[in-house]
Amino acid sequence: MAADKKYHSDGPSAADRALERFTELMIEKIQSFQGDWKKPWFMPGAAIPPQNLSGRHYNGGNSLMLMLQAEKMGYDIPVWGTFDRITNLNYIKDKNGNVFQARDKNGNKLPMVAVNKGEKSFPVFLTTFTVVNPQTKERIPYDDYRNLSKEEQAKYKVYPKLQVFNVFNVAGQTNIAETRPELYEKLKQLAAGQIVHQGDLKSDPAIDRMIDDNLFFCPINQVKGDKAYYSPARDEIVIPTREQFIDGEAFATNTLHECAHATGAASRLNRTMGHAFGSEEYAKEELTAELSAALIASQHGLTKHVKNDSAAYLKSWLGSLQQGPDFLKTVLSEVKRCTGMINQRLDAIQLELDKGEKADFSLFRPGVSPQEGAQLAVASKQVEEDDSQVHHRSR
């Protein structure tokens, strides 16, 4: 890491420390590619989307980093929790709000769940929102604010705050296997039930349909040849034909890389495109696309290997990362936005697939705006998406 780090006068903040840890983890991962070009971004045991004890999946950078940490530490069950959430497994609350130590069916007190001595937590980020009416100083919950009309929302100011929470791997860093064996077995099923697609020319139904039927935000043209790229000028993706890849998994993940680039168009997420090779901006865009494709792949049971020509990018990736955490902070922010947009489209496509013969894919056409795409997903699900969570089809 760079020696000239700049902090507030009282030293690095919790967010600064978390970003430094993320950066060191990413540097270790990228350095490991230099000796094994066939290595995937996430090894099979760690390539399972992480979630908390309530079953809610982590999103964006949190998901990426928890998977990298799981791989590094050898954790094979992707469930994480804060110290308080884990120790709260020891208690139950009755209908009157009274708290008691948990008991078994015979009325005996259950042994206490605890984080193992000496275990170190891992940081995750959560953005919380304070909503205030500047005139009346009234504060309302963010969920209530989101349910207001646009006219009512205009009366309030929303103040986001990035917070850091420290989590432990529930199976790997606690005594839960001994104290709650039934719960431990349920957690193990998350890993055992992971779908892995390999060996043929199909990958994931929603991903395959998006590519083959041209249901992405811009055209995806399969052209026999050896080039895969996104053209900002024409706003189109060119990818070799499916049969030219070793299997459907490789075809899908390489296409997802180009889809990630395409989200940066001015009409979508508006990332600046067309940087010179070797520049920090070029490295940032390539790493954003690689990590986004790897994260989406893991969420759909696919393995994302390092892009074949990424050897040329490694030096610039490492050089930029070693300058300090700001580079990775920007990348992770863009990964969250990018994966959110692509997963939203895949969610809506899957919901149509679930309708069988009644499916109507005419709703999805190249050139549809992100706003229209969001309306499609919301209309299909009939539920309100949570801004802080990237949703994808549960597996």
mmCIF file of N, CA, C and O in Angstrom, residues 27 181 185 211 225 263 295 342 346:
data_model
loop_
_atom_site.group_PDB
_atom_site.id
_atom_site.type_symbol
_atom_site.label_atom_id
_atom_site.label_comp_id
_atom_site.label_asym_id
_atom_site.label_seq_id
_atom_site.Cartn_x
_atom_site.Cartn_y
_atom_site.Cartn_z
ATOM 1 N N ILE A 27 -5.495 -7.474 -3.936
ATOM 2 C CA ILE A 27 -4.117 -7.584 -4.436
ATOM 3 C C ILE A 27 -3.637 -9.030 -4.331
ATOM 4 O O ILE A 27 -3.042 -9.576 -5.272
ATOM 5 N N PRO A 181 -26.665 -28.096 16.340
ATOM 6 C CA PRO A 181 -26.388 -28.994 15.211
ATOM 7 C C PRO A 181 -27.461 -28.974 14.133
ATOM 8 O O PRO A 181 -27.143 -29.092 12.942
ATOM 9 N N GLU A 185 -26.767 -27.956 10.222
ATOM 10 C CA GLU A 185 -27.078 -28.814 9.078
ATOM 11 C C GLU A 185 -27.884 -28.046 8.030
ATOM 12 O O GLU A 185 -27.686 -28.237 6.817
ATOM 13 N N ILE A 211 -29.175 -13.525 -23.967
ATOM 14 C CA ILE A 211 -28.176 -13.428 -25.030
ATOM 15 C C ILE A 211 -28.741 -13.878 -26.366
ATOM 16 O O ILE A 211 -28.662 -13.160 -27.372
ATOM 17 N N GLY A 225 -15.782 -15.533 -35.156
ATOM 18 C CA GLY A 225 -14.502 -14.823 -35.172
ATOM 19 C C GLY A 225 -13.818 -14.976 -33.834
ATOM 20 O O GLY A 225 -14.148 -15.879 -33.056
ATOM 21 N N THR A 263 -23.176 -1.388 -19.632
ATOM 22 C CA THR A 263 -23.939 -0.614 -18.645
ATOM 23 C C THR A 263 -23.354 0.775 -18.455
ATOM 24 O O THR A 263 -24.025 1.669 -17.939
ATOM 25 N N LEU A 295 -19.289 -11.777 -10.228
ATOM 26 C CA LEU A 295 -20.321 -11.758 -9.192
ATOM 27 C C LEU A 295 -21.646 -12.283 -9.733
ATOM 28 O O LEU A 295 -22.301 -13.117 -9.102
ATOM 29 N N ILE A 342 -27.881 -5.312 -14.386
ATOM 30 C CA ILE A 342 -27.946 -6.560 -15.151
ATOM 31 C C ILE A 342 -28.835 -7.575 -14.448
ATOM 32 O O ILE A 342 -29.655 -8.260 -15.080
ATOM 33 N N LEU A 346 -32.151 -9.701 -15.685
ATOM 34 C CA LEU A 346 -32.219 -11.163 -15.614
ATOM 35 C C LEU A 346 -33.391 -11.627 -14.744
ATOM 36 O O LEU A 346 -34.054 -12.625 -15.058
#
